[in-house]
Coordinates of C-alpha atoms and ligand atoms in Angstrom, one line a residue:
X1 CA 0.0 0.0 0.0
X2 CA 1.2 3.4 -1.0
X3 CA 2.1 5.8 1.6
X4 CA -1.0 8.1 2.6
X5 CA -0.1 11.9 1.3
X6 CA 1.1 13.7 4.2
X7 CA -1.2 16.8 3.6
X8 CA -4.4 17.6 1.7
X9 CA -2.0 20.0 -0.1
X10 CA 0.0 17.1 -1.0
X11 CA -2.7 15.0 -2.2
X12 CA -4.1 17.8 -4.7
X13 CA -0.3 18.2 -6.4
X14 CA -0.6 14.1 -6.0
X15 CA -4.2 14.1 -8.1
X16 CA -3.3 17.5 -10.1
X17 CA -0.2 15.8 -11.6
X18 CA -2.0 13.0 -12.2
X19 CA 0.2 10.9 -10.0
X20 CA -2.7 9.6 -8.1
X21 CA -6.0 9.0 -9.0
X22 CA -9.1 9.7 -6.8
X23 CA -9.8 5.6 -7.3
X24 CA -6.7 4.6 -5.7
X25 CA -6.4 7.6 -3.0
X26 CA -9.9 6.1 -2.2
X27 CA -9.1 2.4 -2.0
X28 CA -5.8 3.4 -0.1
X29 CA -8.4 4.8 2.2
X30 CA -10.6 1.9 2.3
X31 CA -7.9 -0.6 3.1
X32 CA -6.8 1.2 6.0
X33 CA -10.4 1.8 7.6
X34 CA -10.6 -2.6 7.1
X35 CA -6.9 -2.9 8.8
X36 CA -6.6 -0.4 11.3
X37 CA -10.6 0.5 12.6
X38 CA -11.3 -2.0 14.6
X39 CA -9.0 -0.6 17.1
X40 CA -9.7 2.5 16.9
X41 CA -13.2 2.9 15.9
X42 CA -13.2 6.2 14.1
X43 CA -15.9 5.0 12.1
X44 CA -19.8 3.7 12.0
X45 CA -20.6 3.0 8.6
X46 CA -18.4 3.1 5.9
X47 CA -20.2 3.7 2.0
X48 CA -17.8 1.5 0.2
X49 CA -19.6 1.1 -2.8
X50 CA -21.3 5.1 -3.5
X51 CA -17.1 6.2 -2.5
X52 CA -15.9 4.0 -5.2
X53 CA -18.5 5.3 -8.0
X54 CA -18.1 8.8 -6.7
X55 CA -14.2 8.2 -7.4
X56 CA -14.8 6.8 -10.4
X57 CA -16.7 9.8 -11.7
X58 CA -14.0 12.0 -10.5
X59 CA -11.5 10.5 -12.6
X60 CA -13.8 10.8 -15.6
X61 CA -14.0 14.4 -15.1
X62 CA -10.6 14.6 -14.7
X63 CA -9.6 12.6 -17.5
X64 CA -12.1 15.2 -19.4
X65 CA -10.0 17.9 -18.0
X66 CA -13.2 19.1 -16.0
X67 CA -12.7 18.9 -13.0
X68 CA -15.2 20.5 -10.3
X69 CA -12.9 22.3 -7.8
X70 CA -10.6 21.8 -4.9
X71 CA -12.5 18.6 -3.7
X72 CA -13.2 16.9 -6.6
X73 CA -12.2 13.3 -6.0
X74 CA -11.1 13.6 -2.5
X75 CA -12.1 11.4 0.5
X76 CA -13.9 13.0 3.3
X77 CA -15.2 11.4 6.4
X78 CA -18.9 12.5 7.4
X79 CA -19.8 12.8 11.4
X80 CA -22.7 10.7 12.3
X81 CA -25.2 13.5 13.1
X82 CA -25.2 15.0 9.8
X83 CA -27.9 13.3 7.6
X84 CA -27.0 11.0 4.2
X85 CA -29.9 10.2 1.9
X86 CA -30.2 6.6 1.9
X87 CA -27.1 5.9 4.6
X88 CA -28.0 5.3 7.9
X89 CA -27.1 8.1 10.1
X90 CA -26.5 7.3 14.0
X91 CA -26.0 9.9 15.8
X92 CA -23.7 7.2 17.9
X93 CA -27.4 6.3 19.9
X94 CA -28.9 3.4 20.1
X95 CA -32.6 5.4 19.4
X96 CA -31.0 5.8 15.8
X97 CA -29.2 2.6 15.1
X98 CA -31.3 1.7 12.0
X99 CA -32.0 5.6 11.1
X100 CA -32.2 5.7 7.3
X101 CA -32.4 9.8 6.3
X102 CA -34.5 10.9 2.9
X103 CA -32.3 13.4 2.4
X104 CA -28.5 14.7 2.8
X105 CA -28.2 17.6 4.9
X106 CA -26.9 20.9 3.1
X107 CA -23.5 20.2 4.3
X108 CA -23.0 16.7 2.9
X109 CA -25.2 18.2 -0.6
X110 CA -22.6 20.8 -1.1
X111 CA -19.5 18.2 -1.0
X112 CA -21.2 15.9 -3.2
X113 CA -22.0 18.5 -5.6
X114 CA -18.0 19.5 -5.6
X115 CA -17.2 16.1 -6.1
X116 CA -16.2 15.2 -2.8
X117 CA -15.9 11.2 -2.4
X118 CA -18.1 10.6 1.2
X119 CA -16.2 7.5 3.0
X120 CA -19.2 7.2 5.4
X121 CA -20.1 8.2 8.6
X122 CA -17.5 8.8 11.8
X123 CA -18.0 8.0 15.2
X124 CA -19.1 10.7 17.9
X125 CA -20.6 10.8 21.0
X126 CA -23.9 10.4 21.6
X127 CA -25.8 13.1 20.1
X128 CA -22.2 15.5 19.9
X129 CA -22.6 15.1 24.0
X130 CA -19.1 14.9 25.1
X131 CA -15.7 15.3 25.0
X132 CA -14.0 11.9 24.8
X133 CA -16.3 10.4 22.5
X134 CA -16.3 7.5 25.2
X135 CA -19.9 8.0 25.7
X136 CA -21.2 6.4 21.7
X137 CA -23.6 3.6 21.8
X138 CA -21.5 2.0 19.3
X139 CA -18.6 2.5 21.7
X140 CA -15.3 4.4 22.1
X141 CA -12.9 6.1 19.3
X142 CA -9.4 5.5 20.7
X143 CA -6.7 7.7 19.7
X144 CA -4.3 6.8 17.0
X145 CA -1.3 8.6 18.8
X146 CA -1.5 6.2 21.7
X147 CA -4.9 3.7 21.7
X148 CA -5.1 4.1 25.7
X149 CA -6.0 7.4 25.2
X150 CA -9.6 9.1 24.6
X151 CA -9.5 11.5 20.8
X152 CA -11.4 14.4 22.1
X153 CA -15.0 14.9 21.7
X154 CA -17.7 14.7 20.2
X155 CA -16.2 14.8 17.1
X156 CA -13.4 12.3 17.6
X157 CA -14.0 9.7 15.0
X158 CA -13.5 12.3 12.6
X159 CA -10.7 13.5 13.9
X160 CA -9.4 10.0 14.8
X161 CA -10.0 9.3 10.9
X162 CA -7.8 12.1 9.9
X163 CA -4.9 11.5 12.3
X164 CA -4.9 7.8 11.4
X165 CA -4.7 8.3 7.7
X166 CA -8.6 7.1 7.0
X167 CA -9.4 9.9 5.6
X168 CA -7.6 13.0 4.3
X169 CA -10.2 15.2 5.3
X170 CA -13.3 15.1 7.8
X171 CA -16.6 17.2 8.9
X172 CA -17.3 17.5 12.2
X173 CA -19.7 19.5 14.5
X174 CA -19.2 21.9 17.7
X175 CA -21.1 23.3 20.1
X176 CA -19.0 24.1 23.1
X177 CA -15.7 22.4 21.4
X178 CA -16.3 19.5 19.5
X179 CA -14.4 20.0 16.3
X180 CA -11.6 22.1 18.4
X181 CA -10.6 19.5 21.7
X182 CA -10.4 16.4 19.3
X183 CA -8.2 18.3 16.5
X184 CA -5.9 19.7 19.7
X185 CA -6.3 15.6 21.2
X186 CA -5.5 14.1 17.4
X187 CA -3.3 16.6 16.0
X188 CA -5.3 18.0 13.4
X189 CA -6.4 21.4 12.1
X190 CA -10.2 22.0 13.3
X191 CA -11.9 24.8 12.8
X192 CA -15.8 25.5 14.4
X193 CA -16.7 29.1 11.9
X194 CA -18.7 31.7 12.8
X195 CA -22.4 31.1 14.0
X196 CA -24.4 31.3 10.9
X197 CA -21.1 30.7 8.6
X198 CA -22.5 27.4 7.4
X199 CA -25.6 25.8 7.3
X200 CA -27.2 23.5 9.9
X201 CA -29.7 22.3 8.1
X202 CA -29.8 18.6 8.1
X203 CA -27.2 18.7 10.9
X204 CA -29.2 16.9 14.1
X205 CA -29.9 19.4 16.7
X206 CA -28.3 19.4 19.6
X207 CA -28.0 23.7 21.2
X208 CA -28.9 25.1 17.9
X209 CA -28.0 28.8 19.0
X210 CA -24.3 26.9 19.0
X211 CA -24.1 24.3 16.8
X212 CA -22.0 24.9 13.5
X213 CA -20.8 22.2 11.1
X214 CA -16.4 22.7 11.0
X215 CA -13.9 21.1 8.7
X216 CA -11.0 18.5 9.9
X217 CA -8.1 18.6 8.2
X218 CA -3.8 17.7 8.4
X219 CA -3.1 21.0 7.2
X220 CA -4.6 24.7 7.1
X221 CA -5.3 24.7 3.3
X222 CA -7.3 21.6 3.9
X223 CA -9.2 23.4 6.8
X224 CA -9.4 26.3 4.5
X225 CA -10.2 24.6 1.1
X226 CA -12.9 22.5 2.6
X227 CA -14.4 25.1 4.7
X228 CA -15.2 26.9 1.5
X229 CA -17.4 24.2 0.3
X230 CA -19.4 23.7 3.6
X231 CA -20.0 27.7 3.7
X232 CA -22.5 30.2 2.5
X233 CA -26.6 30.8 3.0
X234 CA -28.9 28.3 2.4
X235 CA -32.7 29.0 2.5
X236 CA -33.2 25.8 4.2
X237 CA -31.7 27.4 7.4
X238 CA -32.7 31.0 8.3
X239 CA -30.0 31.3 10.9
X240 CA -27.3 31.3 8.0
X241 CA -25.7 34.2 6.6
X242 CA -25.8 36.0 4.1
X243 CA -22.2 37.1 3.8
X244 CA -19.9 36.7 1.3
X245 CA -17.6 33.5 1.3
X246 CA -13.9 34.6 0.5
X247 CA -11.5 32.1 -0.7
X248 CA -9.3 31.8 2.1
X249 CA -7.0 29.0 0.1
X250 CA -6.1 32.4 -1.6
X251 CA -4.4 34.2 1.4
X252 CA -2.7 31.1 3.3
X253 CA 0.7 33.1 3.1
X254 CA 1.0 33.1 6.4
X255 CA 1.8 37.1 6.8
X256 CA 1.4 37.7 10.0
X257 CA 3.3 41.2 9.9
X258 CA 0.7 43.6 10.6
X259 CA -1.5 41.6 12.6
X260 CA -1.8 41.8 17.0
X261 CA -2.1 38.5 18.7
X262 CA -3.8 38.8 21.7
X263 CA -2.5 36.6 24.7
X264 CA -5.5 35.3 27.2
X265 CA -3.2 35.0 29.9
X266 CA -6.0 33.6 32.6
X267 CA -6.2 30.8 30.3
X268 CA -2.0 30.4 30.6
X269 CA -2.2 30.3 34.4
X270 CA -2.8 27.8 36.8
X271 CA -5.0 24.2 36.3
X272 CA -2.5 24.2 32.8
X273 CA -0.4 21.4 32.1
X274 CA 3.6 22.2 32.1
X275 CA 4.0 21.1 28.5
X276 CA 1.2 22.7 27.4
X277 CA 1.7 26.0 28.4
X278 CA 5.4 25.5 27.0
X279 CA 3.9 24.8 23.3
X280 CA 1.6 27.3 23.3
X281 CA 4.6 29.8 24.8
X282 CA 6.5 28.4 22.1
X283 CA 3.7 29.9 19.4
X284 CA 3.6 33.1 21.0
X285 CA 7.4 33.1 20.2
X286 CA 7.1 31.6 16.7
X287 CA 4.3 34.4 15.4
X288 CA 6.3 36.9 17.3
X289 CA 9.2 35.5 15.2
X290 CA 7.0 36.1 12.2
X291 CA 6.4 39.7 12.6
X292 CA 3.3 39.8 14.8
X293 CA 2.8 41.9 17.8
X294 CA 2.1 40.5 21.1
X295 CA -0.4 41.8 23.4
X296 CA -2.4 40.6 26.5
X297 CA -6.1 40.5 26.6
X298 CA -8.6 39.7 29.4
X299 CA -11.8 37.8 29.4
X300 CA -12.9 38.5 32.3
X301 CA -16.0 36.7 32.6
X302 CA -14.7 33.6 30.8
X303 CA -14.9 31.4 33.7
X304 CA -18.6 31.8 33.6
X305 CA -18.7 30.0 30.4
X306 CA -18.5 26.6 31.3
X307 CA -21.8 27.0 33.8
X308 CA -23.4 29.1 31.5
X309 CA -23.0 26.4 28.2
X310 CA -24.4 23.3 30.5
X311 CA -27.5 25.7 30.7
X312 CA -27.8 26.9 27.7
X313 CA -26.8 23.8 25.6
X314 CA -28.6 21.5 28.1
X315 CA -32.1 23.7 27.7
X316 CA -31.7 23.5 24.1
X317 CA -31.1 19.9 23.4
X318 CA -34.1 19.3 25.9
X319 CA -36.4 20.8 23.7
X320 CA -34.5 19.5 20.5
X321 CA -34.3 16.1 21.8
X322 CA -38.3 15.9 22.7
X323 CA -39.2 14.9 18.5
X324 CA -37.5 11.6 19.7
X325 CA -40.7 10.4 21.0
X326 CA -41.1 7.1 19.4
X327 CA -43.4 7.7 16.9
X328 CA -41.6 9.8 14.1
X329 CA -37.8 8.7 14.7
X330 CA -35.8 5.6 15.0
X331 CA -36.9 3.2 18.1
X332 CA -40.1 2.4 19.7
X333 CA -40.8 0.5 22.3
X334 CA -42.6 -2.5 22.1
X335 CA -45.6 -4.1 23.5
X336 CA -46.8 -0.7 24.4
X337 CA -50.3 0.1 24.7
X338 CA -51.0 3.6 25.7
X339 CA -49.2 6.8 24.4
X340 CA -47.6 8.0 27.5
X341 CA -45.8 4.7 27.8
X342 CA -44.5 4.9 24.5
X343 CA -42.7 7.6 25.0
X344 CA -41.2 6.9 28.2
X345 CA -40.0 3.9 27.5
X346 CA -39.0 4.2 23.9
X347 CA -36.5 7.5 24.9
X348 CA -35.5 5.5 28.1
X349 CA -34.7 2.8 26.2
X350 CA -32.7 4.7 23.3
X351 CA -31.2 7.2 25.2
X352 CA -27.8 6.7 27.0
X353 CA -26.7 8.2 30.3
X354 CA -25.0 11.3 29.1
X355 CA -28.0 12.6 27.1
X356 CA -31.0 11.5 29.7
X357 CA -28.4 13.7 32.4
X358 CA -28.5 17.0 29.5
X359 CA -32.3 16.3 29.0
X360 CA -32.7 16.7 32.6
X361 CA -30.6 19.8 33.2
X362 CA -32.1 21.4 30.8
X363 CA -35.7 20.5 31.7
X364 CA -35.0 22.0 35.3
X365 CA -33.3 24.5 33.8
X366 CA -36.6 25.5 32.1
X367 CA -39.1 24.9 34.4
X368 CA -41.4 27.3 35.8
X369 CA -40.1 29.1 39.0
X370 CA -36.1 28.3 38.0
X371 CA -36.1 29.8 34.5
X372 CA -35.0 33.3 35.8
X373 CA -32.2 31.2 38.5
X374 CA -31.0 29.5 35.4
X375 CA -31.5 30.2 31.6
X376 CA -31.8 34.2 32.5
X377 CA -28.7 34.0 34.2
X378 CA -26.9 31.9 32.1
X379 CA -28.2 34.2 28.8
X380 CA -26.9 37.1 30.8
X381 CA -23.4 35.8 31.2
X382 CA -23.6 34.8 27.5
X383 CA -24.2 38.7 26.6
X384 CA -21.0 39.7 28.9
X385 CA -19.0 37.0 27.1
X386 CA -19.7 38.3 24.4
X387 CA -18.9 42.0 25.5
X388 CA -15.3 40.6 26.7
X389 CA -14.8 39.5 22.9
X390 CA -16.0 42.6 21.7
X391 CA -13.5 44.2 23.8
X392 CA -10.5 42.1 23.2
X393 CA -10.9 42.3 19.4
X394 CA -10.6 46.3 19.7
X395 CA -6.7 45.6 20.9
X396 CA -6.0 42.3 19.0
X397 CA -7.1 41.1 15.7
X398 CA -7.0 37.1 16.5
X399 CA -6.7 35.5 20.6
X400 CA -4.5 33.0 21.3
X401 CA -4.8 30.5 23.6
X402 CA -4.4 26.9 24.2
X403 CA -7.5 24.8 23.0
X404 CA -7.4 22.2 26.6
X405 CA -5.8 22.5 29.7
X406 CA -3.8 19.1 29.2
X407 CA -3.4 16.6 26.0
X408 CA -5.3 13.6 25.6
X409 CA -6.1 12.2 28.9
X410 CA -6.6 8.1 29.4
X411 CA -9.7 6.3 28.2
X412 CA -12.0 5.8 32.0
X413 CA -9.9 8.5 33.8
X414 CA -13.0 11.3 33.5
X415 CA -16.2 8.7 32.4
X416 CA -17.6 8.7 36.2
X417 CA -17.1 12.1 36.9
X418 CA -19.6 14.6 34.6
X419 CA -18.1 17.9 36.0
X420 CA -14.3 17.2 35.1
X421 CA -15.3 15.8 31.4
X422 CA -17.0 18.8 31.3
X423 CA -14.3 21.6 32.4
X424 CA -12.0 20.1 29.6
X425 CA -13.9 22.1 27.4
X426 CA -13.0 25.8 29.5
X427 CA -11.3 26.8 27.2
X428 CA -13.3 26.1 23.9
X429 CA -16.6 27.5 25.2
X430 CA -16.3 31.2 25.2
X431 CA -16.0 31.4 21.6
X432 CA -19.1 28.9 21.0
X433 CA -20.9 31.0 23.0
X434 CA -20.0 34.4 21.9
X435 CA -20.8 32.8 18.1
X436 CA -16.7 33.8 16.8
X437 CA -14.8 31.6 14.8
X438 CA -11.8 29.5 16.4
X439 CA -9.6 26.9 15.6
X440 CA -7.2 24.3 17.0
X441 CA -3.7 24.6 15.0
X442 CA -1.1 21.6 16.2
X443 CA 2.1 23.6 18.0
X444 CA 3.7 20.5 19.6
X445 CA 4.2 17.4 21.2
X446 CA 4.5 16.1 24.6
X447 CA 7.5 14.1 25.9
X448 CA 4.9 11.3 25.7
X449 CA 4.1 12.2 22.2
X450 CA 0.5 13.5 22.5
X451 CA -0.4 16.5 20.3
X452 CA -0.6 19.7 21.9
X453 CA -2.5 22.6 20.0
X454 CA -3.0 26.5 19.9
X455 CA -6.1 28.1 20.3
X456 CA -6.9 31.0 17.7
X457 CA -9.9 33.7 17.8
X458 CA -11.2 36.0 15.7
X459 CA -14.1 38.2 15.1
X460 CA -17.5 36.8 13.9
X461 CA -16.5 36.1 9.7
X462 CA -13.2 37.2 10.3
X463 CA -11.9 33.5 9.9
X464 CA -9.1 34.2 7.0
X465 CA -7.5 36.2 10.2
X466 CA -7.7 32.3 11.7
X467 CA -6.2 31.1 8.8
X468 CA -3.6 33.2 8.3
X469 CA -1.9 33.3 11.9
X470 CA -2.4 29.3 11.5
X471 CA -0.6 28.7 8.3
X472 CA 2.1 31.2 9.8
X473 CA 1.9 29.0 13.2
X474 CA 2.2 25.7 10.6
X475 CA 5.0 27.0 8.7
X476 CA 7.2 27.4 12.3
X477 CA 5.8 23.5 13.5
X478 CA 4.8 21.5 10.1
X479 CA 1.6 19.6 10.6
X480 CA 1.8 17.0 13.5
X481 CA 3.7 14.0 12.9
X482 CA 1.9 10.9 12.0
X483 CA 1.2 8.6 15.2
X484 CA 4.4 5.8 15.2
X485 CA 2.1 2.9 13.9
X486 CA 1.1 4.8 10.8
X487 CA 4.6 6.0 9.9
X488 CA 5.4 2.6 10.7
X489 CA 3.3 1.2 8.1
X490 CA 3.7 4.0 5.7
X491 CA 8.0 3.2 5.7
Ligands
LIG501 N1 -18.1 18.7 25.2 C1 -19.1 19.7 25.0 C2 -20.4 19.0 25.5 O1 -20.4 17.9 25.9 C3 -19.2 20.2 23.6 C4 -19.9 19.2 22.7 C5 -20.0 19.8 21.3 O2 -19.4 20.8 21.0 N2 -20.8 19.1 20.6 O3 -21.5 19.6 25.4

């Protein structure tokens, strides 16, 4: 088997030269999901058969000299709560296992249409709730840099896919962090865009005033290039924007000259991990290097955020999560007689632990007589988060910051306790919840060789600002080395 390309860049010289063809990059894919994912579980359902006619067609336009754009004939992976017209589409529960959608959400539409070769559908957890991707019905992703260890969450088989050489390129979701924690986790590129950037329709609800589809890539101009497709309106979601997509492949110089980073020391300080402060030190250094000036920011009211999201994004999948009632979706109980018994026990049945606990925060958080206690509040520290951004971005054009407190942590060593799974995403949630793009750009390794990466911020839209201080933080640290067994395998 051929080595995998290193890069999405170097897979488009690879298919532009006509070294490769999108039939073999395909089956190269293929045969590594069959050899290496039963360890590691990235994915749930793999489309063999609709990727190798998609391929197929993308060498015939090709060999026609017509290609359709930057994706044409490349591999992408497809989280499991974005719909696929006639693939079954999990969400990683069990009240989905034999889901089949009509339709393809707008997403998954718009890759097809740029002939983009879908692999099938990655691993998550349960209804993007998490961040280890331990808690999937169809059980754990490990991750490929050391198979003890959890990928991140909720979008870790998508980011497991990419680090492992499945797939060249992956869509994910976030909410609070999901695309961000399990590209800093895999070493990957990760980017969750600008509330509104890119459609959610077709996308399963989970906090929909949060949620935004986001790219996985090894490299910034895979990010960027594949971002591109996903973005722009769509009619079928009213919350998407109107705004002009730019071609950010276009400006991936890396110029970082007249820009001012902005340096969230709180989130440098104490509860950090040694090495991880030292890589992201190290970045401050390298864009400094580069031309950038450095200035410190505050948040202040950051360390709200992580109270303030379980509200908000519990209170939101409650009410998104009640059209699971057994009658229109997936499972229903059987033997069931009367109407109130089929829902109770068809969504206790399908539901596992970590989703019944958000249904039930968020329900309390609703309820008559705690509304003001809880959602008000929490709404009210969202609008100050927000007002910290707005502040910060008046001295700084992008925020940097690391993405966790501490690299991959051990499969089992949070599952039993809710409240430390859920402060690993601390640092991810401020930007979800002021609605500002962010990424997770790889900066480093630990002495036990678990990725480390940088947290960037910009301004709502502004995400060729994200870009461009990545490619320049990519051209000081490469992309991420592959984990030992795939450069192994690729020698
Ligand atoms: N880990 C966070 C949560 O469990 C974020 C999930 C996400 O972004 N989908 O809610």
């Amino acid at each position: 088997m051929s080595a995998p390309p290193a890069t999405y860049s170097e897979l488009r010289r690879a298919l532009d030269s006509g070294n490769r063809s999108s039939a073999e990059l395909t089956e190269d894919c293929l045969a590594r999901i069959r050899r290496r994912d039963s360890e590691w579980n990235a994915f749930l359902t793999v489309d063999d058969t609709s990727a190798r006619a998609a391929a197929a067609a993308a060498d015939a336009r090709r060999a026609d000299a017509r290609p359709l754009g930057p994706l044409d004939g490349v591999p992408v992976a497809v989280k499991d709560n974005l719909v696929t017209a006639g693939l079954r589409t999990t969400c990683a529960s069990r009240y989905l296992a034999d889901y089949v959608p009509p339709r393809d959400a707008t997403v998954v539409a718009r890759l097809r249409a740029a002939g983009a070769v879908i692999l099938g559908k990655a691993n998550l957890d349960e209804f993007a709730m998490g961040s280890s991707n331990e808690h999937s019905a169809f059980g754990a992703v490990r991750n490929p840099h050391d198979p003890s260890r959890v990928p991140g969450g909720s979008s870790g088989g998508s980011c497991a896919a990419v680090a492992g050489a499945l797939a060249p390129l992956a869509i994910g979701s976030d909410t609070g962090g999901s695309v961000r924690l399990p590209a800093s986790f895999c070493g990957v590129v990760g980017v969750k865009p600008t509330y509104g950037r890119v459609s959610r329709s077709g996308l399963v609800a989970f906090g929909s005033s949060l949620d935004q589809p986001g790219p996985v890539a090894r490299d910034v101009a895979g990010a960027a290039a594949l971002l591109a497709v996903m973005s722009g309106h769509d009619p079928d979601d009213a919350t998407s924007s109107l705004a002009p997509v730019p071609d950010w492949t276009a400006d991936l110089s890396g110029d970082v000259g007249s820009m001012k980073i902005g340096v969230v020391r709180d989130l440098l300080g104490d509860g950090v991990d040694d090495e991880v402060r030292t890589a992201v030190e190290r970045a401050i250094d390298a864009l400094r290097a580069a031309g950038a000036r450095i200035v410190d920011v505050e948040l202040p009211h950051a360390r709200f955020g992580v109270a303030a999201y379980y509200v908000l994004s519990s209170a939101e999948a409650s009410a998104n999560l009640s059209r699971f009632d057994g009658v229109r979706y997936g499972a229903r109980a059987a033997d069931v007689s009367d109407l109130e018994t089929l829902y109770e026990r068809s969504r206790s049945e399908g539901f596992g632990a970590e989703v019944k606990r958000r249904i039930l925060i968020g329900t309390f958080a609703l309820s008559a007589g705690y509304y003001d206690a809880y959602y008000a509040r929490a709404q009210k520290a969202r609008r100050l988060i927000r007002a910290d951004y707005g502040a910060a971005f008046v001295d700084a054009d992008v925020l940097l910051s690391p993405v966790a407190p501490t690299p991959a942590f051990r499969l089992g060593e949070r599952a039993e306790d809710p409240l430390a799974m859920y402060l690993t995403d601390a640092m991810t949630i401020p930007a979800s919840l002021a609605g500002v793009p962010a990424l997770s750009v790889p900066v480093g390794i630990s002495s036990g060789r678990l990725p480390i990466g940088a947290h960037l911020t910009a301004p709502a839209f502004a995400e060729g600002r994200l870009f461009r201080a990545a490619a320049a933080l990519e051209r000081a640290f490469g992309p991420a080395p592959w984990p030992a067994s795939v450069a192994e395998e690729a020698a």
